[in-house]
PDB file of C-alpha atoms in Angstrom:
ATOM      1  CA  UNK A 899     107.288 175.110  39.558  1.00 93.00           C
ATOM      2  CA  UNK A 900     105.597 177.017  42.527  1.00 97.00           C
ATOM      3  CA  UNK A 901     102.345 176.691  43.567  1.00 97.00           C
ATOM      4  CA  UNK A 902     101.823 180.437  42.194  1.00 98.00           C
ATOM      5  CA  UNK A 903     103.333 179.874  39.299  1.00 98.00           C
ATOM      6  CA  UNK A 904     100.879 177.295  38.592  1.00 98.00           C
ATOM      7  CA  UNK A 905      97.564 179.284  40.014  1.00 98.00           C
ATOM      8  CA  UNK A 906      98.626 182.227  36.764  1.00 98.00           C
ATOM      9  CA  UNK A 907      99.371 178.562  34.260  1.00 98.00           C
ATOM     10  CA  UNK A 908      95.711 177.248  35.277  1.00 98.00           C
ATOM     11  CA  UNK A 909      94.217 180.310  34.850  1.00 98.00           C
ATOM     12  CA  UNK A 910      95.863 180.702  31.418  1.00 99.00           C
ATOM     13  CA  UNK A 911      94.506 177.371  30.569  1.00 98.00           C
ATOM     14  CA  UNK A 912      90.946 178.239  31.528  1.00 98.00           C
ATOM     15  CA  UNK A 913      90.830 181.903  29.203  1.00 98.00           C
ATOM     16  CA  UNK A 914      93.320 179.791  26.178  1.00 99.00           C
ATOM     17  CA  UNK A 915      89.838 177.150  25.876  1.00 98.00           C
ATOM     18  CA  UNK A 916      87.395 179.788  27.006  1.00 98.00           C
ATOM     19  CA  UNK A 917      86.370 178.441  29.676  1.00 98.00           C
ATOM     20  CA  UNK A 918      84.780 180.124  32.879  1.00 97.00           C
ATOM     21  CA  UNK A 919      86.881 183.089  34.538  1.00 97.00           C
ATOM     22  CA  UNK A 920      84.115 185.284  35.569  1.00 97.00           C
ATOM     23  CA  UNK A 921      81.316 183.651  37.805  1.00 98.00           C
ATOM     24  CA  UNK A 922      81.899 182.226  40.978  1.00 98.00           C
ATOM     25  CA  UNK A 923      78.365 180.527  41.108  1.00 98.00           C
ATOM     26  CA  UNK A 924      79.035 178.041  38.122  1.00 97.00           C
ATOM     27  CA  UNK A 925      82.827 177.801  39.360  1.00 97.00           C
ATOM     28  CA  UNK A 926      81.034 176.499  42.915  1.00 97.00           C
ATOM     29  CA  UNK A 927      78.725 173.907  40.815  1.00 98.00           C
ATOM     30  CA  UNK A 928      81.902 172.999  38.796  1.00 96.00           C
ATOM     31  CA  UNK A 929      83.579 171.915  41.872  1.00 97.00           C
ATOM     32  CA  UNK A 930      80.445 170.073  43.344  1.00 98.00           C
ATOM     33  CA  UNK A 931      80.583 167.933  40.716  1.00 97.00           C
ATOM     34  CA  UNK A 932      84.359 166.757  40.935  1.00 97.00           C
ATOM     35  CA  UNK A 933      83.773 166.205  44.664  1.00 98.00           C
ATOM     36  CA  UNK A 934      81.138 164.047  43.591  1.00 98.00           C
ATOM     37  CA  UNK A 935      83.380 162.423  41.428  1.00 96.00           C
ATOM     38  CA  UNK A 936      85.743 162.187  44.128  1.00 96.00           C
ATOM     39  CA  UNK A 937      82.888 160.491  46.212  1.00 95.00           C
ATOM     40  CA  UNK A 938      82.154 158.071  42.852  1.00 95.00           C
ATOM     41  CA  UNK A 939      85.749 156.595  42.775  1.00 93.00           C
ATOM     42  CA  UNK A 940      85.966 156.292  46.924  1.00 92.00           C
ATOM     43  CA  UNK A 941      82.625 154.401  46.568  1.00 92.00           C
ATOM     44  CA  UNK A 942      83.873 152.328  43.611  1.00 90.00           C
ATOM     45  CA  UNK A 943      86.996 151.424  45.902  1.00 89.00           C
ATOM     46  CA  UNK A 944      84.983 149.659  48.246  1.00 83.00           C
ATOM     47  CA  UNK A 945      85.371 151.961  51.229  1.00 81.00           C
ATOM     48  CA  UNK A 946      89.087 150.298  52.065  1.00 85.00           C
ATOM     49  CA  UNK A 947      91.713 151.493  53.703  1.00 89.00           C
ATOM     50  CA  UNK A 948      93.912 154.143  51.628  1.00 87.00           C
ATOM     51  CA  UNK A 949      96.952 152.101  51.538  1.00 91.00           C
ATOM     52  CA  UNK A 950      94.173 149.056  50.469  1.00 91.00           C
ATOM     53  CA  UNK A 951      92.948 151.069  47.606  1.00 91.00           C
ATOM     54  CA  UNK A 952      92.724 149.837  44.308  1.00 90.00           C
ATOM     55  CA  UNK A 953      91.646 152.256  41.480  1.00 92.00           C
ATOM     56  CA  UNK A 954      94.112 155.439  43.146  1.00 93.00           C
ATOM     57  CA  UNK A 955      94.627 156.623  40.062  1.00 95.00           C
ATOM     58  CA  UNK A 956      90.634 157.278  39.731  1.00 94.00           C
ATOM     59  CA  UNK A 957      90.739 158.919  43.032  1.00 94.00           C
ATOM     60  CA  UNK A 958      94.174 161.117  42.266  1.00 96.00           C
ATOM     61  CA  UNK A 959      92.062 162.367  38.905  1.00 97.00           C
ATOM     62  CA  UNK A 960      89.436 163.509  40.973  1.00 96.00           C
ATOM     63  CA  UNK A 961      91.340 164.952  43.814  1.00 97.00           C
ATOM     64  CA  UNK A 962      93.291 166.723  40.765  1.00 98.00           C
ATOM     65  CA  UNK A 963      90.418 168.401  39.151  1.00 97.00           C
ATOM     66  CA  UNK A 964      89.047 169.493  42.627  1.00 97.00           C
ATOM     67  CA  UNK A 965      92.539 171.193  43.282  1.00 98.00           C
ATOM     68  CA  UNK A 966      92.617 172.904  39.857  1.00 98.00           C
ATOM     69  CA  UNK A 967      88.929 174.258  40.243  1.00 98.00           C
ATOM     70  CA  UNK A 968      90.263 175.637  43.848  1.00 98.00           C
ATOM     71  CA  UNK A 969      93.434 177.431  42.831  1.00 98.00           C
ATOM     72  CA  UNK A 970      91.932 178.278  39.264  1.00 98.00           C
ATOM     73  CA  UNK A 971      88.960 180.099  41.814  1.00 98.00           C
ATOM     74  CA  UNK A 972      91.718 181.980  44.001  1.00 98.00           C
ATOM     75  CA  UNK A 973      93.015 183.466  40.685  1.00 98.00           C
ATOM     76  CA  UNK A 974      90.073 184.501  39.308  1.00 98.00           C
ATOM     77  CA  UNK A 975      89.427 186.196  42.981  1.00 98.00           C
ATOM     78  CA  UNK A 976      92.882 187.655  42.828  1.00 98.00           C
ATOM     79  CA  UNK A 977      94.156 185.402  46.033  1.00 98.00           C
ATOM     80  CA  UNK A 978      97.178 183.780  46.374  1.00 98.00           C
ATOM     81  CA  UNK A 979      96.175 179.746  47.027  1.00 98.00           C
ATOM     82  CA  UNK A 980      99.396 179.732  48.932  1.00 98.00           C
ATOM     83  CA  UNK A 981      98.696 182.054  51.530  1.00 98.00           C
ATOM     84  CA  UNK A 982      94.599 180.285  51.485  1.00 98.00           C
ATOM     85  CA  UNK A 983      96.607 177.477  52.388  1.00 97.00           C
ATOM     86  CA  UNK A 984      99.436 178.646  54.408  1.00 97.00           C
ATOM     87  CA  UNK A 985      96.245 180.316  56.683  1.00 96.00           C
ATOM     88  CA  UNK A 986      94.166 177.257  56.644  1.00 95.00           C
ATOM     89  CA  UNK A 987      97.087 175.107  58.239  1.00 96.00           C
ATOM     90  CA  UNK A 988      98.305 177.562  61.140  1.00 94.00           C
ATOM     91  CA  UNK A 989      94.458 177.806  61.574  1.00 93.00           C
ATOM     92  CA  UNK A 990      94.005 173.879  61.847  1.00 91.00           C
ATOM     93  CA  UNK A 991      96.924 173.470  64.154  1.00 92.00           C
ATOM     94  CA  UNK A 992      96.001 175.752  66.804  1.00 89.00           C
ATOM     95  CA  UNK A 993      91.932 174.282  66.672  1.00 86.00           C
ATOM     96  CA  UNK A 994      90.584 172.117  69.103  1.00 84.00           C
ATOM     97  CA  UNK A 995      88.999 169.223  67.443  1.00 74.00           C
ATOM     98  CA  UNK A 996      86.587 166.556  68.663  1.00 74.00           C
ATOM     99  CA  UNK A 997      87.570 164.186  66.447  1.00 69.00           C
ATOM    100  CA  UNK A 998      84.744 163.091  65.599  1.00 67.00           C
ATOM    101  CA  UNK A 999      82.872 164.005  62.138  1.00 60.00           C
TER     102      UNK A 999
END
């Protein structure tokens, strides 16, 4: 299945349960709160390593729901998350980075 292919099956998902397909705000919070689930399961993990991770399966859920909240997002703004993507990495390889956060 391509990545398009399932952008249109999450977006089918989200109007089949009537869930949000119209405002961007509450898609945004939506998001927020799966990165701070995200942030949950890295803190629950100890801060190790990622090959010393324990609970991965935790952190793939959240990483999961963050990605279907982005793609389902570029549908409802009529954007292909492939190109998003494809212009986000040719951007990212031709940036000078510090390194540093």
């Amino acid at each position: 299945m391509t990545l398009a292919d399932l952008q249109k099956r999450i977006y089918q998902n989200k109007v089949n349960r009537g869930f949000n397909v119209t405002d961007i705000g509450k898609e945004i919070v939506l998001m927020t709160e799966e990165l701070g689930e995200l942030a949950k399961a890295y803190k629950n993990s100890d801060k190790k390593p990622a090959r010393e991770i324990s609970n991965k399966e935790e952190i793939i859920d959240a990483i999961g729901d963050l990605m279907v909240y982005c793609i389902g997002l570029c549908e409802m703004l009529g954007i292909s998350s492939g190109d998003v993507l494809a212009k986000i990495v040719n951007s990212n390889e031709n940036r000078t980075h510090t390194g540093q956060m």
